Short mmCIF file of C-alpha atoms in Angstrom, two decimals:
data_model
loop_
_atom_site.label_atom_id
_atom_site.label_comp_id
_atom_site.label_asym_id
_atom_site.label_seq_id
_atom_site.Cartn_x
_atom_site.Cartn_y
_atom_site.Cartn_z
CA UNK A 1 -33.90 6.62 -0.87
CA UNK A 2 -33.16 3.31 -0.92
CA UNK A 3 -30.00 1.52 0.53
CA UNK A 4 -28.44 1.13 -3.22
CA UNK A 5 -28.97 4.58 -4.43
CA UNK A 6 -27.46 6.06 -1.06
CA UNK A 7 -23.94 3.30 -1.36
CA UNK A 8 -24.09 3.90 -5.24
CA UNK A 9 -24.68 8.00 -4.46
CA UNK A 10 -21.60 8.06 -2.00
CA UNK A 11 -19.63 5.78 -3.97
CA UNK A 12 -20.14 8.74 -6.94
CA UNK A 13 -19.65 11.53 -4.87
CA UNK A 14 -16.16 9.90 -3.44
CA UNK A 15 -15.15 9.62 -6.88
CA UNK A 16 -15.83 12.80 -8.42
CA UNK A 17 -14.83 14.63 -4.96
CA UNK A 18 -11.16 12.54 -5.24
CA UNK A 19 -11.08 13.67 -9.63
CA UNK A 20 -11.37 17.12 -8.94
CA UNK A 21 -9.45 17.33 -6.35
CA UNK A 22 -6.61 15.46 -8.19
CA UNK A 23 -7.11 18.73 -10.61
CA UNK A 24 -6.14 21.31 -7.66
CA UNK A 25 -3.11 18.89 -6.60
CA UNK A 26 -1.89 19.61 -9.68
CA UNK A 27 -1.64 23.21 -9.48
CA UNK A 28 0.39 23.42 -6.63
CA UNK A 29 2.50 20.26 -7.74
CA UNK A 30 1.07 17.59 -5.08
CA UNK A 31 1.08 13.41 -5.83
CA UNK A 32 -2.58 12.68 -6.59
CA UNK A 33 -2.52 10.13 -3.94
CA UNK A 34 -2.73 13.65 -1.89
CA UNK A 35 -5.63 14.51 -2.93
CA UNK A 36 -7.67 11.56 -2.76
CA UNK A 37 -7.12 11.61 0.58
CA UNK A 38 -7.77 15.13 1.46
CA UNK A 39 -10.98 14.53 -0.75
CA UNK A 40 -11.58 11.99 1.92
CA UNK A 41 -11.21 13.67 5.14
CA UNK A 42 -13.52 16.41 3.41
CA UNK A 43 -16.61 14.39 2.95
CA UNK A 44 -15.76 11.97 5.47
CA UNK A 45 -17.59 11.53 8.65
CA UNK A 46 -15.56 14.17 10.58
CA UNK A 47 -16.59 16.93 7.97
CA UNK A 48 -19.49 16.83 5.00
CA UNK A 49 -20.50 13.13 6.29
CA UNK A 50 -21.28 14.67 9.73
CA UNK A 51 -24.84 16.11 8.49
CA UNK A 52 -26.01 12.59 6.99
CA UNK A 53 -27.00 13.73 4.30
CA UNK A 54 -27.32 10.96 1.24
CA UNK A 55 -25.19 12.69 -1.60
CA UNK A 56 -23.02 15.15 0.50
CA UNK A 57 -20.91 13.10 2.39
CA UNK A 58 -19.46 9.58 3.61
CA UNK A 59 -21.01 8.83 7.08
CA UNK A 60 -19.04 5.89 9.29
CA UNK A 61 -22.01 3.60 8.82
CA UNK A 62 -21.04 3.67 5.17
CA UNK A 63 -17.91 3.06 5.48
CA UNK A 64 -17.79 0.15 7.27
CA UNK A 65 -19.46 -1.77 4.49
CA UNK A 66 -16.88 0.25 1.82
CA UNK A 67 -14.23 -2.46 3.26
CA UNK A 68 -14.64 -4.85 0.50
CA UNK A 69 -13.28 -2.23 -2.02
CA UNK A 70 -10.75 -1.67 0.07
CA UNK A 71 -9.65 -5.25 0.28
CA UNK A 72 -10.09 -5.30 -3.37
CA UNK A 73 -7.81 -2.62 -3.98
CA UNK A 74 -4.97 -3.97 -1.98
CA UNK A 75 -5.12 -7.71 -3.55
CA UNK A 76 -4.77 -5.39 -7.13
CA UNK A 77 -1.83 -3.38 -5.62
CA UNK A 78 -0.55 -5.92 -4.43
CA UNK A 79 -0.60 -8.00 -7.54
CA UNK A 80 0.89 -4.84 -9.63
CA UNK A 81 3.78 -4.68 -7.38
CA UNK A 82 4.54 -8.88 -7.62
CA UNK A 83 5.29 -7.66 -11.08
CA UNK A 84 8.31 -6.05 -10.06
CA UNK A 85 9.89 -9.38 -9.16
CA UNK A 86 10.75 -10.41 -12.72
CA UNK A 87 13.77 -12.75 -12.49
CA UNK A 88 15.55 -10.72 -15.27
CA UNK A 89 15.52 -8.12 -12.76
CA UNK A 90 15.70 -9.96 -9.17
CA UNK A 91 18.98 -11.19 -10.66
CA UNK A 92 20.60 -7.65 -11.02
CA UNK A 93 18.76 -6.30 -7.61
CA UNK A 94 17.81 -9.33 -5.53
CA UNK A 95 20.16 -9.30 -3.37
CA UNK A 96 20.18 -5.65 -2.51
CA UNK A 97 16.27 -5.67 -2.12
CA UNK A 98 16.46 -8.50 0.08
CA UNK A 99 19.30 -7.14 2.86
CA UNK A 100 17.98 -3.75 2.42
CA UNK A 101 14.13 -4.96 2.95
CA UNK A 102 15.10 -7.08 6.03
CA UNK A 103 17.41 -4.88 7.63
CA UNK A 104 15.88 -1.51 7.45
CA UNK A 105 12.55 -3.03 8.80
CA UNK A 106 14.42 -4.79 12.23
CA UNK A 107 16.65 -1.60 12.62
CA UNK A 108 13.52 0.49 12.66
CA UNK A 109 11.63 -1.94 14.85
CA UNK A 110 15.15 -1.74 16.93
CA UNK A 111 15.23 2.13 17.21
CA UNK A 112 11.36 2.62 17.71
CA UNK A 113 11.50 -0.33 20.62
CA UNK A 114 14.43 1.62 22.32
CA UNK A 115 12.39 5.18 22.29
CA UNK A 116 9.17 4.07 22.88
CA UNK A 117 10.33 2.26 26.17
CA UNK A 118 12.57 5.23 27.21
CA UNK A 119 8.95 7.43 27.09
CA UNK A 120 7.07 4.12 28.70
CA UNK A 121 9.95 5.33 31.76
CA UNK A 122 8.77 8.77 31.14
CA UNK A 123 4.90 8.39 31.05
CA UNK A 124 3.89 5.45 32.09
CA UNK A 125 0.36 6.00 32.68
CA UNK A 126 0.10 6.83 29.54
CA UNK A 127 2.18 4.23 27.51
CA UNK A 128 2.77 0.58 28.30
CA UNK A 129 5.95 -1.69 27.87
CA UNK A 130 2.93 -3.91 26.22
CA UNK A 131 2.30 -0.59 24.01
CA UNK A 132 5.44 0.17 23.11
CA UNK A 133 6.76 -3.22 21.76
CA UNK A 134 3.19 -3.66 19.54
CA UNK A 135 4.16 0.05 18.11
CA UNK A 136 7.46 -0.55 17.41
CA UNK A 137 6.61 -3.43 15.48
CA UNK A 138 3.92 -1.41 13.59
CA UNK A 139 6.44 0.75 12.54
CA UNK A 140 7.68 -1.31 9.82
CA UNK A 141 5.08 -1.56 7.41
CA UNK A 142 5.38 0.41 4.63
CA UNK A 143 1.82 1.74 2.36
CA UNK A 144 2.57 -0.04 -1.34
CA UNK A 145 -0.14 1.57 -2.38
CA UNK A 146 0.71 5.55 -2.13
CA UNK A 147 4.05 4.56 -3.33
CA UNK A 148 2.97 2.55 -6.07
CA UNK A 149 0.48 5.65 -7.30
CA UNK A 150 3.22 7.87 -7.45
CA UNK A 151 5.69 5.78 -9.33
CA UNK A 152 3.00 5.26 -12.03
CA UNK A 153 1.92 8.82 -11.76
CA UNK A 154 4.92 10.60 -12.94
CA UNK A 155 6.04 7.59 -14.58
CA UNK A 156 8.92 7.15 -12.45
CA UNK A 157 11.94 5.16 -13.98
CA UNK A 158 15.56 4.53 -12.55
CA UNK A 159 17.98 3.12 -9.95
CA UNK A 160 15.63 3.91 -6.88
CA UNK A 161 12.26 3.40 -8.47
CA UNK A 162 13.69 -0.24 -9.35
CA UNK A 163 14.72 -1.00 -5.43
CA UNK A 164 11.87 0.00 -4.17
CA UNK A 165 9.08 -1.39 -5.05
CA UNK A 166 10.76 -4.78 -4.14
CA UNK A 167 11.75 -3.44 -0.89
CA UNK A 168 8.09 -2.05 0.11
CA UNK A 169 7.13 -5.78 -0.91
CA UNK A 170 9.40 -7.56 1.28
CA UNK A 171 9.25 -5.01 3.90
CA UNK A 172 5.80 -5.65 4.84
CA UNK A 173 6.51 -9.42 4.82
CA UNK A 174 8.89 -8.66 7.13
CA UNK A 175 6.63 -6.45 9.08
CA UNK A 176 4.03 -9.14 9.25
CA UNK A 177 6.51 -11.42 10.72
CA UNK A 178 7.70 -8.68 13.15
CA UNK A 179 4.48 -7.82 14.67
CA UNK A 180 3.29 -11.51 14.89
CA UNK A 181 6.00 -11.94 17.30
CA UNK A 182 6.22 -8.76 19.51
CA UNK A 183 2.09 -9.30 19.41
CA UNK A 184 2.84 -12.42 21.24
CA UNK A 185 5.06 -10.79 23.31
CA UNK A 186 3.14 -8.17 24.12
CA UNK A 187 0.50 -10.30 24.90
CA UNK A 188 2.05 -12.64 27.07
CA UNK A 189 3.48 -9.96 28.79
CA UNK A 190 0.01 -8.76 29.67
CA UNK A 191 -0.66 -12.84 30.57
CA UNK A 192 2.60 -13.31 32.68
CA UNK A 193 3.25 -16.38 30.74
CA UNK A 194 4.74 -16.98 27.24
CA UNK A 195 2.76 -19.03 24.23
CA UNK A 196 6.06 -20.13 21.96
CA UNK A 197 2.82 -20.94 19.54
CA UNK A 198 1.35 -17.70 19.04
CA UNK A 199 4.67 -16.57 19.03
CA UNK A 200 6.95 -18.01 16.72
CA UNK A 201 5.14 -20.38 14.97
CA UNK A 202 1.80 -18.67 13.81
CA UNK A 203 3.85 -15.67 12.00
CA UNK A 204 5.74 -18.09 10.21
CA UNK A 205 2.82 -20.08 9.23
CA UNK A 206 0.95 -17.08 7.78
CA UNK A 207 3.77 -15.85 5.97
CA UNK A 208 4.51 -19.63 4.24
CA UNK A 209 0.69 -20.41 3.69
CA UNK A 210 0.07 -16.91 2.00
CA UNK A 211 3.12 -17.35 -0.15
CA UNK A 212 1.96 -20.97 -1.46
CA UNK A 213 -1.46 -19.80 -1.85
CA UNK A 214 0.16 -17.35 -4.44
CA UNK A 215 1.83 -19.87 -5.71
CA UNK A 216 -0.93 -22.12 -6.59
CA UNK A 217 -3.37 -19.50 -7.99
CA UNK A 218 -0.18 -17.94 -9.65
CA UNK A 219 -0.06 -21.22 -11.44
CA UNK A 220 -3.86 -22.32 -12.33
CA UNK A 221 -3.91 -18.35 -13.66
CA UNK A 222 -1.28 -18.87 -16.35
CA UNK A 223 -3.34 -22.43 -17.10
CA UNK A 224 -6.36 -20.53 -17.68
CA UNK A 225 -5.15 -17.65 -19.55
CA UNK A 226 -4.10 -19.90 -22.63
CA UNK A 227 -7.66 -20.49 -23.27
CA UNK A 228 -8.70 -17.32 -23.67
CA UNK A 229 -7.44 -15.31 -26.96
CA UNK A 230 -9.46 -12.00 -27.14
CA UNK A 231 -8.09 -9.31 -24.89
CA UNK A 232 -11.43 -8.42 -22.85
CA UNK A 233 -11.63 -11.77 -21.61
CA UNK A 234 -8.01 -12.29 -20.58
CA UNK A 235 -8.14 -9.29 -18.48
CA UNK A 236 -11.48 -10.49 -17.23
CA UNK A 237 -9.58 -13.70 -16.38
CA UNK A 238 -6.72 -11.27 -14.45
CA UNK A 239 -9.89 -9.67 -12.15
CA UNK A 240 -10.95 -13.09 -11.95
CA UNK A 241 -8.03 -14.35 -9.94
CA UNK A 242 -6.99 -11.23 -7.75
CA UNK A 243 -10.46 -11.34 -6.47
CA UNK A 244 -10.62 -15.71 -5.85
CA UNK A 245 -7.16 -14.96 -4.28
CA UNK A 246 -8.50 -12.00 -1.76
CA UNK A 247 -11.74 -14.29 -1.17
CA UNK A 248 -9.26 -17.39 -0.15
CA UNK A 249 -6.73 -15.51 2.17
CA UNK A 250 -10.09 -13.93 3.81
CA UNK A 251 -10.21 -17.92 5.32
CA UNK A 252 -9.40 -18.16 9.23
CA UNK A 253 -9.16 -21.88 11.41
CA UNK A 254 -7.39 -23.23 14.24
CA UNK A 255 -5.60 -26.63 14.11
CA UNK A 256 -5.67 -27.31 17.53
CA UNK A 257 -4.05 -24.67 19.71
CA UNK A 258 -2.93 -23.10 16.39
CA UNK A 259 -4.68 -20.57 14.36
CA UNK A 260 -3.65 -20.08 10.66
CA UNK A 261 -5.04 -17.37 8.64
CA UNK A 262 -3.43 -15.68 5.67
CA UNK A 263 -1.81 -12.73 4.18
CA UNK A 264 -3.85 -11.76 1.44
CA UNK A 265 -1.36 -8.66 0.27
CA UNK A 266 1.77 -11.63 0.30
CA UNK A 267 -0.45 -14.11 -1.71
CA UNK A 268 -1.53 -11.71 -4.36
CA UNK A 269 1.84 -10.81 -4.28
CA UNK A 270 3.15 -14.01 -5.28
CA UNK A 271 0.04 -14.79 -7.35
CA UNK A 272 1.61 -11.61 -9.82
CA UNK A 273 5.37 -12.71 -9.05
CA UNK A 274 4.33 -16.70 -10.63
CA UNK A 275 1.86 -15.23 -13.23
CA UNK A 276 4.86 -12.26 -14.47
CA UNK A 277 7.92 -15.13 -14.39
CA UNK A 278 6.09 -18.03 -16.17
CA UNK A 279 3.41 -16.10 -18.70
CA UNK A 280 4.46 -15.08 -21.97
CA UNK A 281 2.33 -12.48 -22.04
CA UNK A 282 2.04 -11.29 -18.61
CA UNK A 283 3.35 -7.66 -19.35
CA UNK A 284 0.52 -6.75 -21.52
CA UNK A 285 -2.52 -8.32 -19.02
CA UNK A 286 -0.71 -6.50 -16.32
CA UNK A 287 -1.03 -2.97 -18.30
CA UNK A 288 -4.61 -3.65 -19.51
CA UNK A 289 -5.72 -4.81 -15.65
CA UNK A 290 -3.84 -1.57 -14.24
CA UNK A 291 -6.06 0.56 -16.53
CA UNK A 292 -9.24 -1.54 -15.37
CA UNK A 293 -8.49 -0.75 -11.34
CA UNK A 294 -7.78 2.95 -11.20
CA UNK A 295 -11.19 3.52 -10.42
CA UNK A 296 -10.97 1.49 -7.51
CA UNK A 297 -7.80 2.49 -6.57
CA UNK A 298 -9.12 6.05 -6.52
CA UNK A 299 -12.12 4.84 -3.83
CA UNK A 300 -9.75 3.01 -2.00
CA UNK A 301 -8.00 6.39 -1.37
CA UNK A 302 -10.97 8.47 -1.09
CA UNK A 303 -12.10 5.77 1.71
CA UNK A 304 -9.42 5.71 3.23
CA UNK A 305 -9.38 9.16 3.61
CA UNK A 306 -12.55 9.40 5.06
CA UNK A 307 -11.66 6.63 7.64
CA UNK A 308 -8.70 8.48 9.37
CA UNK A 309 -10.28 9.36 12.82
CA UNK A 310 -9.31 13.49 13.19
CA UNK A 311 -10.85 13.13 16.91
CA UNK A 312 -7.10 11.50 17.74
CA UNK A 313 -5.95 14.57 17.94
CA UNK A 314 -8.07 15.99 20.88
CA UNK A 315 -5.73 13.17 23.29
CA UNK A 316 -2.84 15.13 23.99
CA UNK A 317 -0.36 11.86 25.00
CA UNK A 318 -1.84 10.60 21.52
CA UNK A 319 -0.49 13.61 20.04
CA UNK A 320 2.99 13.59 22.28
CA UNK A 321 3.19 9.70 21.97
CA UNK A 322 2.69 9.61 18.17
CA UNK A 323 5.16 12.69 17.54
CA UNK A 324 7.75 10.84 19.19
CA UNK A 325 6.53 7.34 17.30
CA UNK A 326 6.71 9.45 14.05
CA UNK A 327 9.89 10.70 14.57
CA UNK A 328 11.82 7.33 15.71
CA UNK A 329 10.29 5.56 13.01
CA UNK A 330 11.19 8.48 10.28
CA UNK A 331 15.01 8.03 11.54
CA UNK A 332 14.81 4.22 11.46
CA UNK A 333 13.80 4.31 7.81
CA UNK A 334 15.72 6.85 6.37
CA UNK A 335 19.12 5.31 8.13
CA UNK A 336 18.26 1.88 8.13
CA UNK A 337 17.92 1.99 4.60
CA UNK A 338 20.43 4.54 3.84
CA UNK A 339 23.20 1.96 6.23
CA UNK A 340 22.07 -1.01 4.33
CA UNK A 341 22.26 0.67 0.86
CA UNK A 342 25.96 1.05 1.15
CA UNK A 343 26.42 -2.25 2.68
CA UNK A 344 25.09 -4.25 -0.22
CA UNK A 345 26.79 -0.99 -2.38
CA UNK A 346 24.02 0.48 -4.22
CA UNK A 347 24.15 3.40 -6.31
CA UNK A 348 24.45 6.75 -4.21
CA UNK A 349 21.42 8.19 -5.09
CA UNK A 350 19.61 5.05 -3.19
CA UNK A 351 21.87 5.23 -0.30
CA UNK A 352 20.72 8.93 0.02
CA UNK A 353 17.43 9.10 -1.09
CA UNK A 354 15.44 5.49 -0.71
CA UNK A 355 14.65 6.07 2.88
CA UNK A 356 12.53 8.69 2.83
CA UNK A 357 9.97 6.89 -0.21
CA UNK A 358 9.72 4.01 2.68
CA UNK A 359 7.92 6.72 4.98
CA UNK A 360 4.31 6.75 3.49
CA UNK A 361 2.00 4.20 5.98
CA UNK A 362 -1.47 2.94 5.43
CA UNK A 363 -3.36 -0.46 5.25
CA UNK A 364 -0.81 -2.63 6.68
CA UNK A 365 -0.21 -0.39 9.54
CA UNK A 366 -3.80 -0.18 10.39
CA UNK A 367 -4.46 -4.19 9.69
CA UNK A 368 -2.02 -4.43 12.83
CA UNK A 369 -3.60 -1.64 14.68
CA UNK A 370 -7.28 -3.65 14.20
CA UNK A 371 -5.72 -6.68 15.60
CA UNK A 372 -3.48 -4.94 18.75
CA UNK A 373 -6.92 -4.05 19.62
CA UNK A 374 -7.20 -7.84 21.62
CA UNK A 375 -4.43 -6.14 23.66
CA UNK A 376 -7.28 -4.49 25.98
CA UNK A 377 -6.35 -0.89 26.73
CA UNK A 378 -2.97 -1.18 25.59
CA UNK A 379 -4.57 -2.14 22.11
CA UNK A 380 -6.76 0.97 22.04
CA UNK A 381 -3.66 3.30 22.54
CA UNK A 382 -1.73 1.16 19.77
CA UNK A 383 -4.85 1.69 17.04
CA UNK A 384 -5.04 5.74 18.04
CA UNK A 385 -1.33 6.63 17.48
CA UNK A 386 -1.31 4.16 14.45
CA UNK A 387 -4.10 6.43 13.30
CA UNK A 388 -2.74 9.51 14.28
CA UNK A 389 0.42 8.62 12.49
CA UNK A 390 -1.28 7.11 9.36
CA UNK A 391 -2.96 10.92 8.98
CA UNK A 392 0.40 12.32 9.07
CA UNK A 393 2.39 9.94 6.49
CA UNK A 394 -0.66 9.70 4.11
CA UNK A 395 -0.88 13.45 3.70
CA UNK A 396 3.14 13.90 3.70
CA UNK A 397 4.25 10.45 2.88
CA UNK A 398 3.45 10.56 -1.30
CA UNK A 399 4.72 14.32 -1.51
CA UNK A 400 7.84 13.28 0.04
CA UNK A 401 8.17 10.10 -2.21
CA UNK A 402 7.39 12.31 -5.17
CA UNK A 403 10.40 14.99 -4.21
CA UNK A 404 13.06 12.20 -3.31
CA UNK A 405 12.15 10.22 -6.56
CA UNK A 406 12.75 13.45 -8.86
CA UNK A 407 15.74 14.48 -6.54
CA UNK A 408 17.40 11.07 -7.77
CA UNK A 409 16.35 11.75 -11.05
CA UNK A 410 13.96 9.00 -11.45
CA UNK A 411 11.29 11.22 -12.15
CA UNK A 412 11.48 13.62 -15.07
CA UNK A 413 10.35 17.61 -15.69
CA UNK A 414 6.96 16.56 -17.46
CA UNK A 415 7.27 17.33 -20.78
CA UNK A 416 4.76 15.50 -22.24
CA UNK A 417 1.38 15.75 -23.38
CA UNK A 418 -2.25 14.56 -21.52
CA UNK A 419 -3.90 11.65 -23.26
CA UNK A 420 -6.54 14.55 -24.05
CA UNK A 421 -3.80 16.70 -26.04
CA UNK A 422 -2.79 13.78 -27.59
CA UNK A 423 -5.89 12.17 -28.64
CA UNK A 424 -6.99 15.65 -30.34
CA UNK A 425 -3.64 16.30 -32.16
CA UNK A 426 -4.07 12.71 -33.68
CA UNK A 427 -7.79 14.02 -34.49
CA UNK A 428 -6.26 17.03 -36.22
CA UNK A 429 -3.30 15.67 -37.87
CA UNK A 430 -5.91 13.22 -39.54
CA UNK A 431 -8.35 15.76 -40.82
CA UNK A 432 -5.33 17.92 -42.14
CA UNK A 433 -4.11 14.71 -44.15
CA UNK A 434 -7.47 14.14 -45.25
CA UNK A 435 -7.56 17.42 -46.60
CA UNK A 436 -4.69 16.97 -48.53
CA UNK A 437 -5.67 13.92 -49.73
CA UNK A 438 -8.33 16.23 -51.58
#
């Protein structure tokens, strides 16, 4: 077989194995975001993908060269949820999102810091000071992804579902921030000397490069839209610029001492906050490129399923470590959002219920994992309880989003009808006028 059919085969097999397991999710009422992951694990290279056989499974050859679709998928998350920060809206919730975002991710960062040392005191053989600060700062990112799927899954609408998706934004520009700095901590720690470079200023340069870069694209995409009037090729202009926007941010160089890369989930961010502010239009092209990615949103899923390592669990400080990390960082959500909710005086259903959709934790958390990994040993403890905890959250994460969002009553009892019920009652409600027309 060649190498084509076999990335084409998996690729199909990931697909279908993610669809019908969406189908069993349903049954016993679990977030499709669920399933794709579960679909995942199954043919991933700790279960079907084992045998190597093309067809059957994902083995962990393949999915190192899946990362493109994965990067893919985040630039179009991340441009979806840059739609949320209309300025019809920022300017009833703005303010809220913004102290809620920062606050809950430093008190989280805060509480996890303070545990994580206290077991560093308790195990240190097993868990660094070096560790424990890179963790802690891991702990604020936030998966827009799973939390995006289930807001447009069940068609989630309301006081919470509003916040949010702001908040996960902000959140992991906070997060980004966050970790930049305790990295260099961490780091010089391990060096016995401090780098106020890698430190304070590279964070901040990432975070302001990214944002102009989304800026700039944001802008040259509404240019180019005007010159395109049928609706295939507007979208097609819409793919067009996530994926030149992904492609730039991939850029790395150093300036001297200094090296400046960029965010590429905060530039397509701001590449769908510019596009949704200033285009007339932007609503529908957002709709019509949503429908366009859910194939790839599904794969990203799938993949990512299949990439979460099961052998973390054989470690047993891995599993006692990332209990306790899970834990701390639960709390820190849930009451960091929760205090900061009725600080800013937000409706009580977000005080009580906004915290636990912030739990779910995926490709941001792992980004940071990748790069503690320079840390030495330290690093390889950092990317195995990020894993172990990413395994936990994805699986639970999206079912507990789903329960809080309905308990706040942003998601309603689903009345309605499939799009396959719907399309064949417009079939039959046109042959029965036809036959009256006779």
């Amino acid at each position: 077989m060649t190498h084509a059919a076999s990335v084409f085969l998996s690729l199909s097999v990931a697909l279908l194995a993610g669809l019908l397991l969406s189908r069993l999710a349903k049954l016993v009422q679990l977030p499709a975001v669920t399933a794709y992951l579960i679909a995942g694990v199954l043919i991933g290279p700790f279960a079907l993908g084992s045998f190597g056989i093309p067809g059957i499974g994902i083995t962990a050859e393949q999915i190192e060269g899946f990362g493109l679709i994965s990067d893919l998928a985040l630039g179009f998350i991340a441009f979806a949820i840059g739609n949320e920060f209309r300025w019809s809206q920022l300017k009833k919730i703005g303010k809220q999102a913004t102290v809620i975002g920062i606050f809950q991710a430093v008190f989280t960062t805060v509480i996890v810091d303070v545990v994580l040392v206290g077991l560093h005191f308790l195990m240190p053989d097993k868990l660094s000071i070096s560790a424990a600060i890179v963790l802690a700062a891991v702990a604020t990112a936030t998966a827009p992804a799973a939390t995006l799927m289930v807001v447009k899954q069940y068609k989630a609408k309301g006081p919470v579902t509003d916040i949010l998706l702001p908040v996960v934004a902000l959140d992991d520009a906070v997060g980004l921030v966050i970790f930049a700095i305790s990295f260099g901590v961490a780091k010089s720690i391990n060096a016995g000397a401090i780098d106020l470079l890698s430190v304070v200023l590279e964070p901040l340069l990432e975070v302001v490069l990214s944002l102009v870069l989304g800026f700039v694209m944001g802008l040259l995409f509404t240019l180019c839209e005007k010159y395109f009037h049928s609706r295939s090729k507007r979208m097609a202009v819409s793919v067009t610029f996530v994926m030149m926007t992904v492609a730039i941010s991939c850029f790395r160089f150093d300036l001297g001492p200094i090296h400046i890369g960029f965010s590429s989930l905060l530039a397509c961010m701001m590449l769908g906050t510019v596009f949704c502010n200033i285009c007339e239009v932007s609503e529908e092209l957002m709709e019509r490129a949503d429908r366009w990615t859910t194939p790839i949103l599904i794969l990203f899923f799938v993949i990512s399923g299949a990439e979460l390592e099961l052998s973390v669990f054989v470690d047993v400080a891995v599993v006692i470590v990332g209990a306790v990390y899970i834990l701390s960082r639960s709390l820190g959500k849930y009451f960091g959002a929760g205090i900061s909710a009725r600080m800013t005086k937000c409706d009580s259903n977000i005080v009580k219920y906004l915290g636990i959709t912030l739990l779910p934790q995926a490709g941001v958390a792992l980004g940071m994992a990748i790069k503690a990994i320079e840390l030495g040993p330290d690093g390889a403890i950092v990317r195995n309880i990020t894993l172990f905890a990413v395994l936990i959250y994805e699986i639970v994460g999206p079912f507990l989003t789903k329960v809080a969002l309905t308990k706040a009553g942003d998601i309603k009892a689903e009345g309605r009808k499939s799009a396959r019920e719907e399309h064949l009652a417009k079939k039959k409600a046109g042959l029965f006028h036809h036959h009256q027309e006779h």
